CSV table of C-alpha atoms in Angstrom, one decimal:
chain,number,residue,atom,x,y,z
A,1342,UNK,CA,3.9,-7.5,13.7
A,1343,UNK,CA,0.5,-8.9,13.4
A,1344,UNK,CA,-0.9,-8.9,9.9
A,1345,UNK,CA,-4.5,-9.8,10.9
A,1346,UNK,CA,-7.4,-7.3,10.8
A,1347,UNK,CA,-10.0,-8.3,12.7
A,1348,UNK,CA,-13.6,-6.6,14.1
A,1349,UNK,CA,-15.6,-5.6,15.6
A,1350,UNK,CA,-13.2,-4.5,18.5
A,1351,UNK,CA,-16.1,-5.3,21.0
A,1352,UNK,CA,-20.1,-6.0,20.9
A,1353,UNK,CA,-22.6,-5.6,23.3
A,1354,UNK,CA,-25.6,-7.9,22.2
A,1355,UNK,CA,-28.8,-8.9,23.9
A,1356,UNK,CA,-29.2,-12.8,24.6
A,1357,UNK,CA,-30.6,-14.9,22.1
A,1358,UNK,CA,-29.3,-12.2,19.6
A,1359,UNK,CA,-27.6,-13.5,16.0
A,1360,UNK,CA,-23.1,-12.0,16.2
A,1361,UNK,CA,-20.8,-11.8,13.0
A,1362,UNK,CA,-17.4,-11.0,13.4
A,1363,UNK,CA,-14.7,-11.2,10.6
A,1364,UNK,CA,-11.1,-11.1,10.2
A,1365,UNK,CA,-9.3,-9.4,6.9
A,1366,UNK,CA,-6.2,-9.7,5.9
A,1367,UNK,CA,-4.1,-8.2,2.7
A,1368,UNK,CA,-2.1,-11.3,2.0
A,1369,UNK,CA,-3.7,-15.1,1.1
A,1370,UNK,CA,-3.4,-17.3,4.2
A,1371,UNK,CA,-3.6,-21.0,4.0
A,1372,UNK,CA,-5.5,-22.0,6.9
A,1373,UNK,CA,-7.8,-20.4,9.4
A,1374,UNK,CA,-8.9,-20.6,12.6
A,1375,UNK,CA,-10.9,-19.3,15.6
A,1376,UNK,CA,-10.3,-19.3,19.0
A,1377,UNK,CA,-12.0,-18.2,22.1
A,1378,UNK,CA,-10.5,-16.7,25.5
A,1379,UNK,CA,-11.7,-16.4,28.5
A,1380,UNK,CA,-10.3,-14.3,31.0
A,1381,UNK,CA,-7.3,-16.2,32.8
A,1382,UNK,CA,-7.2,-18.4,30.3
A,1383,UNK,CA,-5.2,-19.9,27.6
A,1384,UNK,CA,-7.3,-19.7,23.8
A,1385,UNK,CA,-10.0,-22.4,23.0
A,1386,UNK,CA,-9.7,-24.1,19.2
A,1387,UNK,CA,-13.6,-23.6,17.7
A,1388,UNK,CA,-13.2,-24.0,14.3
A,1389,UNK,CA,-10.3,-24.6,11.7
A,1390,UNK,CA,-10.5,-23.9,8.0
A,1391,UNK,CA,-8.3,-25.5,5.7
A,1392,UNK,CA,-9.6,-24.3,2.1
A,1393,UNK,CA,-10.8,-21.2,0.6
A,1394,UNK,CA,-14.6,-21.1,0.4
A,1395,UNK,CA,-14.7,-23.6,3.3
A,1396,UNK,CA,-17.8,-23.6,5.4
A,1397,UNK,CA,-17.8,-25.2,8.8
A,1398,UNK,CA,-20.0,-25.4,12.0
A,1399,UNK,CA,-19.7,-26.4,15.3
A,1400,UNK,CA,-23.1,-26.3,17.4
A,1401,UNK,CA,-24.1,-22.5,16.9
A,1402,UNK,CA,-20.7,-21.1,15.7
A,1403,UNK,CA,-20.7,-21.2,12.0
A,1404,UNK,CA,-17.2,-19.9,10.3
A,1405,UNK,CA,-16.0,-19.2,6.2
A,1406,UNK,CA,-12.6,-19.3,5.0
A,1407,UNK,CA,-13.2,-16.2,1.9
A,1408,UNK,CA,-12.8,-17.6,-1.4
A,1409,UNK,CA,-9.8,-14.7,-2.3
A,1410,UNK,CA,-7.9,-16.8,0.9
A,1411,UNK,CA,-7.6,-12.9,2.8
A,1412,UNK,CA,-10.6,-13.1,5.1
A,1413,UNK,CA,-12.8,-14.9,7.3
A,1414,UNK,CA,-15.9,-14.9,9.3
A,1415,UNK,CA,-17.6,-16.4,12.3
A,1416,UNK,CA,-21.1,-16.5,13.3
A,1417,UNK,CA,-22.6,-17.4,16.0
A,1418,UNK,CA,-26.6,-17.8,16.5
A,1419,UNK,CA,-28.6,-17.5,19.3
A,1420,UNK,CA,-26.4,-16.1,21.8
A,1421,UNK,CA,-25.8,-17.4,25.3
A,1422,UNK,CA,-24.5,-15.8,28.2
A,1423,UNK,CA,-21.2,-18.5,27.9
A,1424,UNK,CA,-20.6,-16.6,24.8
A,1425,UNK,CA,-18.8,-13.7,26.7
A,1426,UNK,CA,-15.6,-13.9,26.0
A,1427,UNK,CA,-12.9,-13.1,23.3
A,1428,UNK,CA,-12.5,-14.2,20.0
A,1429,UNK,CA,-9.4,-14.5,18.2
A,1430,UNK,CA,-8.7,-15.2,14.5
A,1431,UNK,CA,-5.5,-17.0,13.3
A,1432,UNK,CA,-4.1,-18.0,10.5
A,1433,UNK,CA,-1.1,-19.7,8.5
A,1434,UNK,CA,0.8,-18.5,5.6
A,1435,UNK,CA,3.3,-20.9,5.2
A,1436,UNK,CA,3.7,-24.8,5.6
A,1437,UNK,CA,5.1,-24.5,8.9
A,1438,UNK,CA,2.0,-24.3,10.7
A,1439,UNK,CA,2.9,-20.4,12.5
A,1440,UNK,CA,-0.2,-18.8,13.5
A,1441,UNK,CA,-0.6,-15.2,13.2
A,1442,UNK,CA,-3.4,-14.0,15.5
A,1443,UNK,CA,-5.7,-10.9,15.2
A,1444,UNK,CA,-6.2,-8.7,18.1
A,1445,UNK,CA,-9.4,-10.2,19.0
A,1446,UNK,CA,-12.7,-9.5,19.1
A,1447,UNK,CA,-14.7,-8.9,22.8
A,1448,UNK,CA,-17.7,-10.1,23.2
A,1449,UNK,CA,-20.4,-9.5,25.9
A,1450,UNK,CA,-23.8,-10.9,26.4
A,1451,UNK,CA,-27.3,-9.4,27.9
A,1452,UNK,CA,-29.4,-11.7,29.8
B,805,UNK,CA,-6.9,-36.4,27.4
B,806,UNK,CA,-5.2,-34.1,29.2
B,807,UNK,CA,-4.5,-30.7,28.0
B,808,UNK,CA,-1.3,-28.6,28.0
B,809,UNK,CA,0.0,-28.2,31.9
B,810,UNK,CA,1.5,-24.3,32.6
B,811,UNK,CA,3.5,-23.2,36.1
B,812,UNK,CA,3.3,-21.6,37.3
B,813,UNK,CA,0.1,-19.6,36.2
B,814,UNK,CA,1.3,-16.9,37.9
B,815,UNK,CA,4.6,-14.5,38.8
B,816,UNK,CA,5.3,-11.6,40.2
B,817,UNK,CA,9.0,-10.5,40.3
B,818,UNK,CA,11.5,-7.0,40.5
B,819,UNK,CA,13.3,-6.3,37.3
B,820,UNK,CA,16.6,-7.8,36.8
B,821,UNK,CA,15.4,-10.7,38.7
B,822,UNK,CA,15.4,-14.1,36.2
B,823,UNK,CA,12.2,-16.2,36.0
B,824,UNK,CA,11.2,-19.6,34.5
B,825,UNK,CA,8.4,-20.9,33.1
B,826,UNK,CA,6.9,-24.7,32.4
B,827,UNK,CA,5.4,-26.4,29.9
B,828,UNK,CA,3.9,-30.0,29.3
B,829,UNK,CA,2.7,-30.7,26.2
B,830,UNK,CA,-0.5,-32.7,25.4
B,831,UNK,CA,0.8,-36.6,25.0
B,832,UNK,CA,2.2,-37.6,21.7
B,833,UNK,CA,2.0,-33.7,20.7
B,834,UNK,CA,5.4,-33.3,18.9
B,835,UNK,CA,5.9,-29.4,18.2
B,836,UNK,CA,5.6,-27.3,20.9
B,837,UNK,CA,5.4,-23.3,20.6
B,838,UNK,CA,5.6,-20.4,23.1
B,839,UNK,CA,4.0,-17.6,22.9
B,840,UNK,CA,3.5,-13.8,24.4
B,841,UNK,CA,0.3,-12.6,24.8
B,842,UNK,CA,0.3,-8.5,25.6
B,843,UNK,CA,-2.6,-7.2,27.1
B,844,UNK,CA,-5.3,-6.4,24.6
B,845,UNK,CA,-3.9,-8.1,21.9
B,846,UNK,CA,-3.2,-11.6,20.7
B,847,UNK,CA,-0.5,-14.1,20.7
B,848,UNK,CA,2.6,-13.6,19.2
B,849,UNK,CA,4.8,-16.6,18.8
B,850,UNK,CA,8.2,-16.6,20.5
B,851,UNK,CA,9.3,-20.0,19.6
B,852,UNK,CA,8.7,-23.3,17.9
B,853,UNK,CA,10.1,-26.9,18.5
B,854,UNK,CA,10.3,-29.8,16.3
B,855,UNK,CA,10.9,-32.9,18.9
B,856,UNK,CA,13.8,-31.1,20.7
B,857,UNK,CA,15.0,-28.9,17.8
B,858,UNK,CA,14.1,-25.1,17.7
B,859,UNK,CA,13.1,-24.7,14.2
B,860,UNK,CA,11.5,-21.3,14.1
B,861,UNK,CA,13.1,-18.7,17.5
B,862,UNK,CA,13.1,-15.7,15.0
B,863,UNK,CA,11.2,-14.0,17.3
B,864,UNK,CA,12.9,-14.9,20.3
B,865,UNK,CA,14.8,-11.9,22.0
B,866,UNK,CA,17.8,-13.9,22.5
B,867,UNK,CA,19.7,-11.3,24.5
B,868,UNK,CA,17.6,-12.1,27.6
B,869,UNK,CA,15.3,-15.0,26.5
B,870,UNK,CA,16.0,-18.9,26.3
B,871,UNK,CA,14.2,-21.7,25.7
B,872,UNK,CA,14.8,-25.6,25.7
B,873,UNK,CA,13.1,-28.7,25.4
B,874,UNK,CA,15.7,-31.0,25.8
B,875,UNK,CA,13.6,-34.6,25.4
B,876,UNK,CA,11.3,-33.4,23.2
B,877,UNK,CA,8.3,-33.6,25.4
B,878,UNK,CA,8.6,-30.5,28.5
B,879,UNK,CA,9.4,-27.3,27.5
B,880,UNK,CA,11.1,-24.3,29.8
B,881,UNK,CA,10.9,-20.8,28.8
B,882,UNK,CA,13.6,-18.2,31.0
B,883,UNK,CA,14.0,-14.6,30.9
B,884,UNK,CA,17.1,-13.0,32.5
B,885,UNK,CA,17.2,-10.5,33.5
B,886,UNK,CA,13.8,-9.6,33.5
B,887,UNK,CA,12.8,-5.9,32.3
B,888,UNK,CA,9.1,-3.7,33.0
B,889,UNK,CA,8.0,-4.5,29.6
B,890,UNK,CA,8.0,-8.1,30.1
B,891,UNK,CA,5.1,-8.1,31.9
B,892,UNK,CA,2.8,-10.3,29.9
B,893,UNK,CA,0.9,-13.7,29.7
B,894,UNK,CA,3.3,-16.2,28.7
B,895,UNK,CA,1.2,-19.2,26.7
B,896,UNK,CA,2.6,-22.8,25.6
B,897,UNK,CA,0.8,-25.0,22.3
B,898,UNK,CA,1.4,-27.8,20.9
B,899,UNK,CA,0.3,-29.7,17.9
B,900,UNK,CA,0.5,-32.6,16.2
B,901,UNK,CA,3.0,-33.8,13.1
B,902,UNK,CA,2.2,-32.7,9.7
B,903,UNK,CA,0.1,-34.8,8.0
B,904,UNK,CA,-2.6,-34.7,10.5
B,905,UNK,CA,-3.4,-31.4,12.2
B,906,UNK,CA,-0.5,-29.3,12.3
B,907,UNK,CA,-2.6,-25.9,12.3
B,908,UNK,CA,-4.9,-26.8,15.4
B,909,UNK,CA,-2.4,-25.4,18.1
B,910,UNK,CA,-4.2,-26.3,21.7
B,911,UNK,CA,-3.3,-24.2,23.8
B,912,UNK,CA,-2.5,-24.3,28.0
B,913,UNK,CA,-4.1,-21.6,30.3
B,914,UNK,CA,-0.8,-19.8,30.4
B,915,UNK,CA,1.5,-17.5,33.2
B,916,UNK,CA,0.9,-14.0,33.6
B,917,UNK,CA,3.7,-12.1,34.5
B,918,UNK,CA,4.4,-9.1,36.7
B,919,UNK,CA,7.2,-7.2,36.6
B,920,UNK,CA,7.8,-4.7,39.2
């Protein structure tokens, strides 16, 4: 079963508004990642961590990989209405490179 | 580039009835992985290939499910016979070697199922 914590379950956030969502976990994974999902579609890579304490942006999403290797967090800033979606963390725990996702995180936007 | 190519992306069949489903890899991608997407939740891998070798199917029913990828490039992903709870989306990833980046899986759009 999955071994990922992540929340929020959902937000409801005004446009333009800052969002911080974070995934926990009670044993040390090696790698993180994010991933969005829209609806009939297959998950879209954001951002991949590869070392605790890591700190990585792309655009507005900003993401950590925790320095005790069980949690991680994204941010993203001034919201959008092509925000809406779902956001999954993943990560690895072995050097095989099997992700093990959270349950996800649904997001929805204001204009 | 082109990304990971699903069919179909979508099914609808009676239980007991067998289905397939189709994956092509992104070019020069050599481990491949299927996975089972339930609704409200997130994926859950059901297989990984090395090249043509299933090195991880541990989670693979194998009483009803198979998998092959016999050139190491397309994938197919069967269930037979098919039962209620296998309604799902079915999703195919690939990645590159080790070495480079293993961990960022790309993922196609996937095929939702429906069984009746």
């Amino acid at each position: 079963g999955q071994q990922l914590n992540q929340s929020p379950q959902s937000m409801f956030i005004q446009e333009g508004e800052d969002v911080s969502m974070n995934c926990t976990s009670s044993s040390i994974f090696n790698t993180w990642l994010w991933y969005k999902q829209d609806p009939g579609e297959g998950p879209v890579l954001l951002i991949a961590l590869y070392k605790a304490g890591e700190l990585t942006s792309n655009g507005r999403l900003t993401a950590q990989f925790g320095i005790t290797r069980k949690d991680s967090f994204l941010n993203i800033s001034a919201s959008i209405p092509s925000d809406v979606g779902i956001y999954f963390c993943a990560g690895t725990r072995g050097s095989q490179g099997n992700l093990i996702f959270g349950k996800g995180t649904k997001l929805s936007v204001k204009p | 580039e082109a990304g990971v190519v699903q069919s179909p992306r979508y099914k609808i069949i009676e239980k007991k009835q067998p289905v397939a489903f189709w994956c092509n890899p992104i070019s020069g991608h050599n481990t491949l992985y299927w996975y089972r997407q339930n609704l409200g939740q997130g994926p859950e891998l059901l297989i990984r290939y090395e090249n043509e070798e299933a090195v991880d199917d541990s989670q693979l029913p194998k009483d009803r499910f198979s998998a092959e990828r016999l050139k190491g490039v397309d994938s197919t992903l069967k269930i037979q016979p098919a039962e209620l709870g296998d309604s799902a989306v079915y999703l195919c990833a690939s990645s590159a070697r080790p070495g480079t980046v293993l961990y960022e899986q790309y993922f196609g759009p996937g095929t939702r199922l429906t069984v009746t």
